[in-house]
Amino acid sequence: MDTADILQFVDKVLSANTGKHLNDLQRKIIEGILKRQKYSDIADTYGCTAGHAKDVGYELLQMLSDAFDEPVDKGNLESVLERQLNLNINFGDRNNNTHFGHSNTINYINACSELSTPTPNKSQPPTPDYQDGTNQVKIEMVGKLRQLGLKDEQIAEVLGLAWEVVKQID
């Protein structure tokens, strides 16, 4: 997963929640945070004051907190994005001074497809088991995958759920 993909994901999420797209400074802030840069360095790159970059960064992280329904700050942005994307994002070995943008890979995607799903009772419409923790996590992922533009059929396949079950989830 490279910077452009991450920025595109964040832009789609914020656009869906606020109706606004990322501006250039917000993009630089996300890139800078993922590179472990200080706001003063981000400001130098963009050509604004460190105070302005910090204010815009704070506002951006608050919007992401609202969009992802979990606290997002400069220190946890990468891990939040990993969870939200359900991917293991590898930005290289920071101990060897590998810089952001080099050796970016997706190590794996695990959608729990190896888990067996019970055969539905044909006499009743399929309903998700809201008490089962595994299904609850899958149900919560449906909305996020829809935000990324996946169709219900694709979501059902990725999550190992019946298409009828995915269709019923709001």
CSV table of C-alpha atoms in Angstrom, one decimal:
chain,number,residue,atom,x,y,z
A,1,MET,CA,0.0,0.0,0.0
A,2,ASP,CA,1.6,3.3,-1.0
A,3,THR,CA,1.0,6.8,-0.1
A,4,ALA,CA,-1.3,7.5,-3.0
A,5,ASP,CA,-3.6,4.6,-2.0
A,6,ILE,CA,-3.7,5.7,1.7
A,7,LEU,CA,-4.5,9.3,0.7
A,8,GLN,CA,-7.2,8.1,-1.7
A,9,PHE,CA,-8.7,5.9,1.1
A,10,VAL,CA,-8.7,8.8,3.6
A,11,ASP,CA,-10.1,11.2,1.0
A,12,LYS,CA,-13.0,8.8,0.3
A,13,VAL,CA,-13.8,8.4,4.0
A,14,LEU,CA,-13.7,12.1,4.7
A,15,SER,CA,-15.6,12.9,1.6
A,16,ALA,CA,-18.3,10.5,2.6
A,17,ASN,CA,-18.5,11.9,6.1
A,18,THR,CA,-18.0,15.7,5.5
A,19,GLY,CA,-18.7,16.2,1.7
A,20,LYS,CA,-15.2,17.7,1.4
A,21,HIS,CA,-12.0,16.3,-0.1
A,22,LEU,CA,-8.5,16.6,1.3
A,23,ASN,CA,-6.7,19.7,0.4
A,24,ASP,CA,-3.0,19.9,-0.4
A,25,LEU,CA,-1.9,20.7,3.2
A,26,GLN,CA,-4.0,17.9,4.7
A,27,ARG,CA,-2.4,15.5,2.3
A,28,LYS,CA,1.1,16.7,3.3
A,29,ILE,CA,0.1,16.4,6.9
A,30,ILE,CA,-0.9,12.8,6.5
A,31,GLU,CA,2.2,12.0,4.6
A,32,GLY,CA,4.4,13.8,7.2
A,33,ILE,CA,2.7,12.0,10.1
A,34,LEU,CA,3.3,8.6,8.5
A,35,LYS,CA,7.0,9.6,8.0
A,36,ARG,CA,7.2,10.6,11.7
A,37,GLN,CA,7.8,14.2,10.8
A,38,LYS,CA,7.3,17.2,13.1
A,39,TYR,CA,4.7,19.8,12.2
A,40,SER,CA,7.5,22.3,11.6
A,41,ASP,CA,9.1,20.0,9.0
A,42,ILE,CA,5.7,19.5,7.3
A,43,ALA,CA,5.2,23.3,7.3
A,44,ASP,CA,8.6,23.8,5.7
A,45,THR,CA,7.7,21.3,3.0
A,46,TYR,CA,4.3,23.0,2.3
A,47,GLY,CA,5.4,26.6,2.8
A,48,CYS,CA,3.3,27.7,5.8
A,49,THR,CA,3.9,28.3,9.5
A,50,ALA,CA,4.3,25.4,11.9
A,51,GLY,CA,1.4,26.8,13.9
A,52,HIS,CA,-0.9,26.7,10.9
A,53,ALA,CA,0.2,23.2,10.0
A,54,LYS,CA,-0.4,22.1,13.6
A,55,ASP,CA,-3.9,23.7,13.6
A,56,VAL,CA,-4.9,22.1,10.3
A,57,GLY,CA,-3.4,18.8,11.5
A,58,TYR,CA,-5.4,18.9,14.8
A,59,GLU,CA,-8.6,19.6,12.8
A,60,LEU,CA,-7.8,16.8,10.4
A,61,LEU,CA,-7.2,14.3,13.1
A,62,GLN,CA,-10.5,15.3,14.8
A,63,MET,CA,-12.4,14.7,11.5
A,64,LEU,CA,-10.7,11.3,11.2
A,65,SER,CA,-11.7,10.5,14.8
A,66,ASP,CA,-15.3,11.2,13.9
A,67,ALA,CA,-15.2,9.3,10.6
A,68,PHE,CA,-13.5,6.2,12.1
A,69,ASP,CA,-15.4,6.4,15.4
A,70,GLU,CA,-12.2,6.1,17.4
A,71,PRO,CA,-9.6,8.5,18.7
A,72,VAL,CA,-7.0,9.4,16.1
A,73,ASP,CA,-3.9,11.4,16.9
A,74,LYS,CA,-0.4,11.9,15.5
A,75,GLY,CA,0.9,8.9,17.4
A,76,ASN,CA,-1.7,6.3,16.4
A,77,LEU,CA,-2.7,7.4,12.8
A,78,GLU,CA,-0.8,4.5,11.2
A,79,SER,CA,-2.3,1.8,13.4
A,80,VAL,CA,-5.8,3.3,13.0
A,81,LEU,CA,-5.4,3.3,9.2
A,82,GLU,CA,-4.2,-0.4,9.3
A,83,ARG,CA,-7.3,-1.3,11.3
A,84,GLN,CA,-9.6,0.6,9.1
A,85,LEU,CA,-8.1,-0.8,5.9
A,86,ASN,CA,-7.9,-4.3,7.5
A,87,LEU,CA,-4.5,-4.6,6.0
A,88,ASN,CA,-1.0,-4.9,7.4
A,89,ILE,CA,0.7,-1.9,5.9
A,90,ASN,CA,4.5,-2.1,5.9
A,91,PHE,CA,6.4,1.2,5.5
A,92,GLY,CA,9.8,-0.5,5.6
A,93,ASP,CA,12.2,-1.0,8.4
A,94,ARG,CA,12.4,2.4,10.2
A,95,ASN,CA,15.5,1.2,12.2
A,96,ASN,CA,17.5,1.0,8.9
A,97,ASN,CA,16.4,4.5,7.9
A,98,THR,CA,14.2,3.2,5.1
A,99,HIS,CA,12.1,6.2,4.1
A,100,PHE,CA,8.3,6.3,3.5
A,101,GLY,CA,7.7,5.5,-0.1
A,102,HIS,CA,10.3,2.7,-0.4
A,103,SER,CA,9.5,-0.9,-0.1
A,104,ASN,CA,5.8,-0.3,0.6
A,105,THR,CA,4.0,-3.7,0.5
A,106,ILE,CA,0.8,-5.2,1.6
A,107,ASN,CA,1.9,-8.2,3.6
A,108,TYR,CA,-1.5,-10.0,3.8
A,109,ILE,CA,-5.2,-9.6,3.9
A,110,ASN,CA,-7.0,-11.9,6.2
A,111,ALA,CA,-10.8,-11.8,5.8
A,112,CYS,CA,-11.3,-15.0,7.9
A,113,SER,CA,-12.5,-16.8,4.8
A,114,GLU,CA,-11.3,-20.1,6.3
A,115,LEU,CA,-14.0,-19.9,9.0
A,116,SER,CA,-17.0,-22.1,8.3
A,117,THR,CA,-20.4,-20.5,8.0
A,118,PRO,CA,-23.4,-22.5,9.2
A,119,THR,CA,-25.8,-23.7,6.6
A,120,PRO,CA,-28.9,-21.4,6.8
A,121,ASN,CA,-32.3,-22.9,7.6
A,122,LYS,CA,-34.1,-22.6,4.2
A,123,SER,CA,-37.5,-22.2,5.9
A,124,GLN,CA,-36.5,-18.9,7.5
A,125,PRO,CA,-34.7,-15.9,5.9
A,126,PRO,CA,-31.0,-15.7,6.9
A,127,THR,CA,-30.2,-13.4,9.7
A,128,PRO,CA,-26.8,-12.5,11.1
A,129,ASP,CA,-25.9,-13.9,14.6
A,130,TYR,CA,-25.4,-10.6,16.4
A,131,GLN,CA,-24.2,-12.4,19.5
A,132,ASP,CA,-21.3,-14.1,17.8
A,133,GLY,CA,-18.2,-11.9,18.0
A,134,THR,CA,-16.8,-13.0,14.7
A,135,ASN,CA,-20.0,-12.2,12.9
A,136,GLN,CA,-20.3,-8.9,14.7
A,137,VAL,CA,-16.9,-7.9,13.4
A,138,LYS,CA,-17.9,-8.9,9.9
A,139,ILE,CA,-21.1,-7.0,10.2
A,140,GLU,CA,-19.2,-3.9,11.2
A,141,MET,CA,-16.9,-4.3,8.3
A,142,VAL,CA,-19.8,-4.2,5.8
A,143,GLY,CA,-20.3,-0.5,6.0
A,144,LYS,CA,-16.6,0.2,5.7
A,145,LEU,CA,-16.3,-2.0,2.6
A,146,ARG,CA,-19.3,-0.3,1.1
A,147,GLN,CA,-17.6,3.1,1.6
A,148,LEU,CA,-14.7,1.7,-0.4
A,149,GLY,CA,-17.1,1.0,-3.2
A,150,LEU,CA,-17.5,-2.8,-2.9
A,151,LYS,CA,-20.8,-4.3,-4.0
A,152,ASP,CA,-22.7,-6.5,-1.6
A,153,GLU,CA,-21.8,-9.6,-3.6
A,154,GLN,CA,-18.1,-8.8,-3.2
A,155,ILE,CA,-18.4,-8.0,0.5
A,156,ALA,CA,-20.2,-11.4,1.0
A,157,GLU,CA,-17.4,-13.2,-0.7
A,158,VAL,CA,-14.6,-11.4,1.2
A,159,LEU,CA,-16.2,-11.8,4.6
A,160,GLY,CA,-17.5,-15.3,4.0
A,161,LEU,CA,-21.1,-14.3,4.6
A,162,ALA,CA,-24.2,-15.2,2.7
A,163,TRP,CA,-25.1,-12.5,0.2
A,164,GLU,CA,-28.6,-12.3,1.7
A,165,VAL,CA,-27.1,-11.5,5.1
A,166,VAL,CA,-25.0,-8.7,3.7
A,167,LYS,CA,-28.0,-7.3,1.9
A,168,GLN,CA,-30.0,-7.1,5.1
A,169,ILE,CA,-27.3,-5.1,6.9
A,170,ASP,CA,-27.9,-1.3,6.9
